[in-house]
Every structure is written in structure tokens, then in C-alpha cells.
XYZ file of C-alpha atoms in Angstrom:
436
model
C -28.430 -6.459 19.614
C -27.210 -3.574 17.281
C -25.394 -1.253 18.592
C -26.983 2.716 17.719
C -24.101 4.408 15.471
C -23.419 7.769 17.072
C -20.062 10.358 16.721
C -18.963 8.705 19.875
C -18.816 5.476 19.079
C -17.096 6.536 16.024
C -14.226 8.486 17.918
C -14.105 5.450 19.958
C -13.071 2.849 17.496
C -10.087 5.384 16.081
C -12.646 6.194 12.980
C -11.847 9.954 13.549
C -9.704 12.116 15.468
C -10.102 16.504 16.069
C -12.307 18.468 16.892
C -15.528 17.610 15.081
C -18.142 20.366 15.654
C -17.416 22.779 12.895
C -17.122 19.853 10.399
C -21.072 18.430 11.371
C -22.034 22.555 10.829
C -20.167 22.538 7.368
C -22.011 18.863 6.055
C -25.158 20.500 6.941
C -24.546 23.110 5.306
C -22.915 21.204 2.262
C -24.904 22.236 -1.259
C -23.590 19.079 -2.798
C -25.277 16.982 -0.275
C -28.134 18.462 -0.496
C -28.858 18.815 -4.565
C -27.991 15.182 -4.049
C -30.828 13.787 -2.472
C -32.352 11.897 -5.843
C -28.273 11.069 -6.894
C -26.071 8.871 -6.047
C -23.417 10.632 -4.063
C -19.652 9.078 -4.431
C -16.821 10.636 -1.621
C -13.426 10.456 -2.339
C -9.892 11.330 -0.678
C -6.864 12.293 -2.411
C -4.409 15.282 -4.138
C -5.966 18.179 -6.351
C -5.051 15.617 -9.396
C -6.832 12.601 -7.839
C -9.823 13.939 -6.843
C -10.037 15.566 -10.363
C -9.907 12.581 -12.435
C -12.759 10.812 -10.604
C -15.148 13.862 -10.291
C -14.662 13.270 -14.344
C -15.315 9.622 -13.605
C -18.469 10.431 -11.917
C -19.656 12.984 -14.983
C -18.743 10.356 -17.610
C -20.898 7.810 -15.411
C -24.079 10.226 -15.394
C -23.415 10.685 -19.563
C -23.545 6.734 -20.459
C -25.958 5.932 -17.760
C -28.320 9.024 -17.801
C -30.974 7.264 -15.300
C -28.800 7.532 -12.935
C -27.154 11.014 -11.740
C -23.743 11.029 -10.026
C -22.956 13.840 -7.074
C -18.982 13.524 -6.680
C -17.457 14.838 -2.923
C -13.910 14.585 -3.182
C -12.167 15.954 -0.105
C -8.561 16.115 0.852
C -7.223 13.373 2.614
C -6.388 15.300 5.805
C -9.807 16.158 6.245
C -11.431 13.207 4.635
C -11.725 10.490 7.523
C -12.776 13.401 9.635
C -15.324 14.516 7.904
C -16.410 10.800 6.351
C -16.815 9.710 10.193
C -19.041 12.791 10.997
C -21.345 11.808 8.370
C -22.040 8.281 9.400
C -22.627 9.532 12.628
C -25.162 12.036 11.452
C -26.606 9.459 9.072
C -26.084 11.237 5.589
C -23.032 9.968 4.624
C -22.679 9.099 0.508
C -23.725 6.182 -1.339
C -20.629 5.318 -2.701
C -17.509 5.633 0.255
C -13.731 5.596 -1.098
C -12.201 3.715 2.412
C -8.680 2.644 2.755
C -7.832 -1.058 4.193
C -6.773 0.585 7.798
C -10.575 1.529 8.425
C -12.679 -0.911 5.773
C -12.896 -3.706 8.329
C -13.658 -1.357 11.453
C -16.519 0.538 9.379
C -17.787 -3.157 8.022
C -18.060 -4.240 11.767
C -20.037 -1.242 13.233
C -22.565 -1.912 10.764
C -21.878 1.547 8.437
C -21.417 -0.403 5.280
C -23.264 -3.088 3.734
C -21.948 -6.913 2.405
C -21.963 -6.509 -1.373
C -23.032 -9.991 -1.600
C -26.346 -9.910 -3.265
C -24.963 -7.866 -5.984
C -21.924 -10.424 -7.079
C -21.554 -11.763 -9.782
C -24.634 -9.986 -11.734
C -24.267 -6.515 -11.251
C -20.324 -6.535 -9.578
C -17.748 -9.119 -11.064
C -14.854 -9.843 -9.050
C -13.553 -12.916 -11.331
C -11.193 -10.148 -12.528
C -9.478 -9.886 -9.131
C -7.056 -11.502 -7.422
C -8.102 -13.707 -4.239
C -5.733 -11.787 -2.460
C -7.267 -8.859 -3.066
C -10.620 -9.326 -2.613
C -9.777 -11.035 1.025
C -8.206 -7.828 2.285
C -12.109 -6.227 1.748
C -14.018 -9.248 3.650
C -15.475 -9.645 6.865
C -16.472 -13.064 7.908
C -15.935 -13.938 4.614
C -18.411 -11.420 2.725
C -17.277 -8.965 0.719
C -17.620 -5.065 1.738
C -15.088 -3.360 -0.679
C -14.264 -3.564 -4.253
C -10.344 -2.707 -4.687
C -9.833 -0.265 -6.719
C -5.838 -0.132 -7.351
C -2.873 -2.082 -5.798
C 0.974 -1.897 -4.913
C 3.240 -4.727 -4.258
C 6.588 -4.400 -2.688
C 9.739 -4.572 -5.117
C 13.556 -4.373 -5.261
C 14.026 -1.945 -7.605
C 17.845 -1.337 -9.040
C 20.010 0.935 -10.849
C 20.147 -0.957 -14.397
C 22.282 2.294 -15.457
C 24.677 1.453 -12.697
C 24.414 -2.267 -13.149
C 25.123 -2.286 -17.061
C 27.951 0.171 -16.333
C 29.658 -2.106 -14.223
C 29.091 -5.122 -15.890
C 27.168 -6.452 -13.452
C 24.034 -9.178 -14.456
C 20.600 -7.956 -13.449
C 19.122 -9.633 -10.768
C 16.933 -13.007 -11.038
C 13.595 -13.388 -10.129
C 14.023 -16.358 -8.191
C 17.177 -14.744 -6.464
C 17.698 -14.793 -2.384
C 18.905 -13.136 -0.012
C 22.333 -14.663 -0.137
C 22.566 -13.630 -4.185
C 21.427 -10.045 -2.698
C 24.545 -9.731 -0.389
C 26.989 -11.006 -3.455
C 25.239 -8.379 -5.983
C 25.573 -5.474 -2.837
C 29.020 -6.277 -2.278
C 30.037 -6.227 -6.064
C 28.432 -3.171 -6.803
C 30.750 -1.715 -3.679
C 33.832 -3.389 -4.967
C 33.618 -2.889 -9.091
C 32.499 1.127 -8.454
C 35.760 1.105 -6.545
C 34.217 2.203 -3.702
C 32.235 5.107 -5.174
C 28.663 4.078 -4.511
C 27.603 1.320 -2.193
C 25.473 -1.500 -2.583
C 22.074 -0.956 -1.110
C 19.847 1.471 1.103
C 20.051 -0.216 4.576
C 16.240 -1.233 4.936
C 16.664 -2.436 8.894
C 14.646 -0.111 10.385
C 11.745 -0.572 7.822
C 8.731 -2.829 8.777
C 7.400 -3.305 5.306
C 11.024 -4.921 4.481
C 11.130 -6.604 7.575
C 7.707 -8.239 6.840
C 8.876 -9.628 3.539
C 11.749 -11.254 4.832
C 9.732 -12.923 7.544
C 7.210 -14.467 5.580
C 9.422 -15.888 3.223
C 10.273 -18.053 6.430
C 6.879 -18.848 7.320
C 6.436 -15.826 10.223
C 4.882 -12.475 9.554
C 5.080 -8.951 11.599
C 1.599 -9.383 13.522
C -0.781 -12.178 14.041
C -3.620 -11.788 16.011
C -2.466 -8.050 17.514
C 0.745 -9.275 18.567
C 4.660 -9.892 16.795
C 4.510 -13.007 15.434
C 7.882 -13.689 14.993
C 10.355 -14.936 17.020
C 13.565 -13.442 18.592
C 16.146 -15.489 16.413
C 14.621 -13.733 13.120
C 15.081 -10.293 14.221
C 18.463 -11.306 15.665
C 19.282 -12.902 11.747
C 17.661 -9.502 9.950
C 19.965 -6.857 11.836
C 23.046 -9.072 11.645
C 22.413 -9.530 7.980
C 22.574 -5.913 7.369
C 25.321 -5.465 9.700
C 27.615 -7.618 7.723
C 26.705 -5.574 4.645
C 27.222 -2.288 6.339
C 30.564 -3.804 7.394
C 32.166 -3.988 3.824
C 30.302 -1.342 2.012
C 27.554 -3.671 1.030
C 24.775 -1.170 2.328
C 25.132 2.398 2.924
C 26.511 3.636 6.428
C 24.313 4.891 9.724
C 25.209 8.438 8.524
C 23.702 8.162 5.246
C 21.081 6.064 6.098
C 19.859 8.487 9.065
C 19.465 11.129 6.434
C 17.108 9.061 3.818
C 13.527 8.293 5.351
C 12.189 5.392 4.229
C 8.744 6.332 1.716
C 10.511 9.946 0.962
C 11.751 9.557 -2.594
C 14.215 12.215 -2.467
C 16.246 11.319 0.066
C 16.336 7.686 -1.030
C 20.162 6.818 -2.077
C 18.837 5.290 -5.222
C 17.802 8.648 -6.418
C 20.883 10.048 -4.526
C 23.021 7.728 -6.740
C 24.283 6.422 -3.417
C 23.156 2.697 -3.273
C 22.456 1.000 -6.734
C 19.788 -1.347 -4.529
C 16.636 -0.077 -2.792
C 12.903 -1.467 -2.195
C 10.058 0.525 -4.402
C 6.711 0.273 -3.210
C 5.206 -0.255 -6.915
C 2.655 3.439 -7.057
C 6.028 5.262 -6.713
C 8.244 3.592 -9.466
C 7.596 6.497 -12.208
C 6.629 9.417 -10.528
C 8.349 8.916 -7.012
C 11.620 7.482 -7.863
C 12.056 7.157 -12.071
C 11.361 10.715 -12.297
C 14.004 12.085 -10.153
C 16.788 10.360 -11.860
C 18.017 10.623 -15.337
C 19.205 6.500 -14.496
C 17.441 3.612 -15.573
C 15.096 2.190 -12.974
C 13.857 -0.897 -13.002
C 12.118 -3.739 -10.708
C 11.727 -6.986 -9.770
C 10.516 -9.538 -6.826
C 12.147 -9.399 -3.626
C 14.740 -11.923 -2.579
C 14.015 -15.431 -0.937
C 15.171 -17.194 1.984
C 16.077 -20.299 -0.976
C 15.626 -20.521 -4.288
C 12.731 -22.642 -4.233
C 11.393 -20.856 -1.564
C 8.403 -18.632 -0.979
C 8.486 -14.746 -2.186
C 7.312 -12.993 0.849
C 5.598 -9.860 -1.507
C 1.741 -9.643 -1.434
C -0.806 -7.568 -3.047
C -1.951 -4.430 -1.167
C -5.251 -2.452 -2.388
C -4.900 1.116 -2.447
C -7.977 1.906 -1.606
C -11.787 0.663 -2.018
C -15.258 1.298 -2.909
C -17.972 0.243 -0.365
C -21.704 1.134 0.028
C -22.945 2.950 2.655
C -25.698 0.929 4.809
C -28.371 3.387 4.887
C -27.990 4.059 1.016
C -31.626 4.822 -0.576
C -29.776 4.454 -4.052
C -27.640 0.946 -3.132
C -28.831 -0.847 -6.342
C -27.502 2.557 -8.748
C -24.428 3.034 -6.625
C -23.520 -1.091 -7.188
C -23.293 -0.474 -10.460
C -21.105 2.262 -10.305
C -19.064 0.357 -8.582
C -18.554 -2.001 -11.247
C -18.500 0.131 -13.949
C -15.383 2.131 -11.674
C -13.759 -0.991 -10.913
C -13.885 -2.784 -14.078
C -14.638 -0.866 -16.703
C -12.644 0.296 -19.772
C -13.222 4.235 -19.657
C -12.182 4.412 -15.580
C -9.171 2.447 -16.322
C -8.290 4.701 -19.036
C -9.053 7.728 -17.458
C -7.273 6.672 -14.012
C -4.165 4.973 -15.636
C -1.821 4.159 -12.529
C -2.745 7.567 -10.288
C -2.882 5.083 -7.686
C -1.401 2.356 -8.618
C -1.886 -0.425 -11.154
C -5.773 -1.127 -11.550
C -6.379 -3.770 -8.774
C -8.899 -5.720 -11.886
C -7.464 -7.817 -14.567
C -10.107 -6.169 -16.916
C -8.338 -3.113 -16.107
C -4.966 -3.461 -16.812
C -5.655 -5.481 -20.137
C -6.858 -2.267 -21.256
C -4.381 -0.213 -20.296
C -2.011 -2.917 -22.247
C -3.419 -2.936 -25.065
C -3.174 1.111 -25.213
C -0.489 2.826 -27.311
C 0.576 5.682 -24.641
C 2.030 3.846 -21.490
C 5.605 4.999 -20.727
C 8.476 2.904 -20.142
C 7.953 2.818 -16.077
C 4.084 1.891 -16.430
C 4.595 -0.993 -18.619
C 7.126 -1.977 -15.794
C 4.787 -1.656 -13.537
C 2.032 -3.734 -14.669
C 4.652 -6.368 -15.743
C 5.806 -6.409 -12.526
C 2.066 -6.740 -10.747
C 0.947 -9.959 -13.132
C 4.698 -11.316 -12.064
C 3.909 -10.496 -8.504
C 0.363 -11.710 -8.414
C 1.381 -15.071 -9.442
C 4.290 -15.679 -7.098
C 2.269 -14.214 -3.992
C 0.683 -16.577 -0.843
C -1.965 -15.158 1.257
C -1.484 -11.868 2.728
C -0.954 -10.872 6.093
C -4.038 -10.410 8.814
C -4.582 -6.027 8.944
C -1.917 -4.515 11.021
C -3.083 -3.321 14.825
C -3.528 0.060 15.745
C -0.200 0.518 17.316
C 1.664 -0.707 14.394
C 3.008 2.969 13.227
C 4.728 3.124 16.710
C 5.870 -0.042 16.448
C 7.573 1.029 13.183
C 9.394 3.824 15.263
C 10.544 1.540 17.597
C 11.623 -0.765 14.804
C 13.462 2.304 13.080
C 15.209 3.660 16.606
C 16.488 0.077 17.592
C 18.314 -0.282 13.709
C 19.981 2.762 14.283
C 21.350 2.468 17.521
C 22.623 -0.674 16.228
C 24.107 0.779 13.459
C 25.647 3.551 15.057
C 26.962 1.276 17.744
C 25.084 2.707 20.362
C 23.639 -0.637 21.681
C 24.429 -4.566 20.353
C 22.119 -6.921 18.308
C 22.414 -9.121 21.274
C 20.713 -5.898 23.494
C 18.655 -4.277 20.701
C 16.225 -7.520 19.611
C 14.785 -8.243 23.638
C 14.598 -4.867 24.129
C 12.781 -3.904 21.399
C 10.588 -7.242 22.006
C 9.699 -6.057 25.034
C 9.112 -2.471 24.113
C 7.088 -3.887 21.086
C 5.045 -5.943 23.430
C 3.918 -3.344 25.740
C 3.184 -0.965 22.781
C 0.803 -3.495 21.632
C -0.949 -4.135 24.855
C -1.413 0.073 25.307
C 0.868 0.117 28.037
């Protein structure tokens, strides 16, 4: 039996969160919404910038296809979910739905989008994407969401720094072990002027690339999949590097939040070593320094070993399940996804294009900068070194990532031992998992 979707239900499932009310009032009311009735309508979340480039999208859509008229809703990402989980509720949501991975699979399970199935491989082609990218978008193995751009975690470095010192650059096949040596140089040769590398401990996305290059991951299942002994071997890893300079001190590392480019000692000229999430190479970290930037994989556990990096989708395009217009809006979809004017128009505002067709275009351009040619380099080396990603992190994963964050710096300002910090935070994991 189908379950009715109502607001409720929606608020239930962690779909949407404040007070509701005046947002149903202002969709009614929405003059967008209702010119559209005879368009396809396309939502979208995002910055001023964003949200401008694909309402342009949507207008150069309605110009080559002119059978088919495009209404664009972009809305501010603070408001989007909000406002996109009022709509479903109230049964007019748009055609076309910009969701993000967190909420693609809990939307695709209450029924408010529909498998894109029947429309691939004649009207949507996914041959130009990665496996690993279209996974993240299934349910029971169908397909609900086109990607539409992707990151991949990097080590970035200082090659400013580097060359300066006469240091090499690192290897793509490097580990862990060659990561500590390079760290440790870069302390010694500055004579002690700049240390190694940021001190990552506290960060779950780091922490989840060094376990699955041992064959464990952060969650399986809702729970920590990995076992005591690991987390004991990450925060005594970083403690020996803390201990000779090889990574930067508690001090300095309590000041730089991990995701806030400023404060990251790489653009502080503090550590010559830091992870780069690959969206926020140029305009997040390249653009804040006048030093060379530049990225490769992350290390492994051995040489031969697996590289624990994976693709990530941005963002994707799904079809609403009520849509009146499904067969119109499918080939938008396509045409966003995989065609040559979006990926021209769109460059890397979100990251890399998450199709091949994509970022052949954008290769064969004239006008990419020095950071976006790293980038895509980067994402075809990635892609090809990559296993299967990770199963969708729980709910309670962000407080997880506090705890995660709290226990590395008590450790690294000595207020509690490795030998105390990993069961405890374990335990305090655990229960955060459960809801308790």
C-alpha cells in the first residue's frame, strides 16, 4: 500500500525543517508557478551566480527547442529544501527538481520522484557517466537522478613551496608513509619556518579516505564500520607528525576550520600540505594565494594498494512523480546533463561536469585557466583509480563529525590520550547513531 504524501510525512523523514505556513501561502501565491502550468518548470538551489547561469540554461533550452517552454525557480539554498518539501506536499512541485545526494534517496523512496528508466538510453544517455556516479542516484538499482557535476577528494600542495625547497612533487601512487617523509622535509629544509601539513584528524572526509584504502569505510549500514585499531593508527599517525613539526600544532590547527578556505594553512602559507575538495581548487583556495597550487590523489596504505578517493555528485536532476510534462522535462535533462551549450555555459560553477560529454567540451575550449585544466585532469585521473563509493552517510553523521573533531583536539592538546580518546569516542559515536 502507498503511503498518501502529506507535509507531515515530509517533516517526518528530515525532508524539511521551520516553520512552514508562510512558505505554502507564498507557493500559492507564486506567479511563476502559475504562468507555468503548460511549461515545464525546473527548481534550483544555489548563490546569486548559480542560480543565474541556469535560469540562462533554461531560456537557451526554450530558444533551440521552441515546443517546449521552460519556467526556471531558482531559490536560495537556505530556503530551498524548505520550500521544495512544501511543494510536494501540496502536490505542485516542478517538473524538473535540482536534489542533492543527502535527500535524492529519501525523496525516491516516498514515492515524490519517478525511476528515469523508461527514458534511458533514447531520450537520457548515461554511457557518458561514471558507474560511480550514476549508483549514488539509484534506488533498488533504478535510476532517479542524473548527476549533474562532481568533486573528488585531493591532496593539494604548495608547488611554490615545494620547487623552492627543492623538494620532488609528490607521486600519484605515493602512501602514507612517503606523506610523513615529504611533511617532515618540508619542516626541516624551511628551517623550521612553515610546517608540513594541515593536521586533518578531526576531519571525517580524511578519515574516510584513509579507511577505505584498508578495506573499512566511516558507516555501513547506519553504524561505524571501522574498527578501534584504525582510529587508534589515524590519531597516532598525526601525533607523530605533530611531534616533529610534520603537521601544524593544536594552536594553529584550532584556528583553521576544515571547508573554510581562509583559514586553511595552505592559504595561510603555514603547512605546504592540505586536502582540497576538487569545486574549491580555483576559486576557494588558488585564488587566495599568489603560490602555485596544485593536486593530486591521496596517499595509500601501499603502493599497490587501493586509493581510497571516490566520485561525489554535486547535485542532481530528477523528475517529479506527478509531472504532466515528464516526457519534455526528460529531455531537458539530457540536454542539461550532456549537452555542449550547458557545459559551456556552466564551466566548473559546481564542479567538473559529472558527464564525459561534458568535460570533452570544455577541453577542447581555448579559455580554461590554469586551475580548471587541473581540475579536470585531476577528475579523469581520479575516476580511473576510484572503487565503489561508500553507502549515503546517516542522519547523525554531521554530529558525528563534531565528535570526531572534539576527540582530535583534546588529543592534540593533551587533554585526554589516544588510548582514552578512540573508546570514548566509539561509544559516544555509537549512541549518536542509535538517537540516544
Amino acid at each position: 500500500m502507498t503511503t498518501p504524501l502529506n507535509r507531515r510525512r515530509f517533516l517526518q523523514a528530515g525532508l524539511a525543517a521551520g516553520v512552514l505556513a508562510p512558505l505554502l501561502s507564498a507557493c500559492n501565491l507564486d506567479p511563476a508557478a502559475k504562468d507555468a502550468k503548460n511549461s515545464v518548470r525546473f527548481s534550483s538551489y544555489g548563490d546569486p551566480t548559480k542560480l543565474g547561469l541556469r535560469s540562462k540554461l533554461a531560456d537557451q533550452y526554450t530558444s533551440s527547442h521552441p515546443d517546449v517552454k521552460m519556467v526556471f525557480e531558482g531559490t536560495a539554498t537556505a530556503e530551498y529544501w524548505d520550500k521544495l518539501a512544501t511543494q510536494m506536499a501540496g502536490g505542485n512541485a516542478p517538473d524538473v527538481i535540482n536534489i542533492d545526494i543527502a535527500r535524492i534517496g529519501q525523496y525516491g523512496a516516498a514515492g515524490a520522484l519517478q525511476s528515469l528508466e523508461k527514458y534511458i538510453p533514447d531520450t537520457i544517455d548515461t554511457k557518458p557517466f561514471d558507474k560511480n556516479l550514476l549508483s549514488q542516484g539509484q534506488l533498488k538499482g533504478e535510476q532517479f537522478g542524473i548527476p549533474v557535476a562532481m568533486g573528488a577528494y585531493s591532496m593539494g600542495y604548495d608547488v611554490t613551496v615545494l620547487d623552492k625547497l627543492g623538494l620532488e612533487h609528490p607521486k600519484e601512487t605515493w602512501t602514507w608513509s612517503d606523506f610523513a617523509t615529504l611533511a617532515n622535509e618540508i619542516r626541516q629544509k624551511s628551517g623550521k619556518k612553515i610546517y608540513g601539513a594541515e593536521d586533518p584528524s578531526g576531519d571525517t572526509a580524511s578519515l574516510q579516505i584513509f579507511l577505505r584504502g584498508k578495506g573499512e569505510d566511516l558507516y555501513r549500514d547506519g553504524a561505524l564500520a571501522f574498527t578501534e585499531a584504525s582510529l587508534t593508527e589515524w590519531f597516532e599517525y598525526w601525533a607523530a607528525l605533530r611531534a616533529t613539526g610534520g603537521t601544524i600544532p593544536a594552536d594553529i590547527a584550532a584556528q583553521a576550520k576544515y571547508g573554510d578556505w581562509p583559514t586553511s594553512p595552505l592559504v595561510k602559507k603555514q603547512a605546504a600540505l592540505a586536502h582540497i575538495h576538487t569545486p574549491n581548487l580555483k576559486g576557494g583556495f588558488q585564488d587566495l594565494t599568489k603560490n602555485t597550487i596544485d593536486i593530486t590523489l591521496p596517499p595509500r596504505n601501499t603502493k599497490d594498494g587501493k586509493c581510497g578517493t571516490f566520485p561525489a555528485p554535486s547535485s542532481y536532476l530528477s523528475l517529479n512523480a506527478k509531472s504532466q510534462r515528464a516526457d519534455d522535462a526528460a529531455g531537458f535533462i539530457n540536454w542539461f546533463a550532456n549537452g555542449e551549450e550547458a557545459a559551456k555555459t556552466l564551466r566548473l560553477i559546481s564542479g567538473p561536469p559529472a558527464s564525459a560529454a561534458g568535460r570533452d567540451v570544455l577541453l577542447k575550449g581555448s579559455d580554461l585557466s590554469a586551475s580548471e585544466k587541473q581540475v579536470l585532469a585531476y577528475t579523469d585521473l581520479a575516476l580511473k583509480n576510484a572503487f565503489a563509493p561508500p553507502q549515503a552517510s546517516p542522519a547523525a553523521s554531521t554530529a558525528v563529525g563534531d565528535l570526531l573533531l572534539k576527540t582530535s583536539q583534546d588529543i592534540a592538546f593533551g587533554k585526554i590520550s589516544i588510548k582514552q580518546g578512540v573508546p570514548k569516542f566509539i561509544a559516544d559515536a555509537g549512541k549518536t547513531l542509535d538517537g540516544k
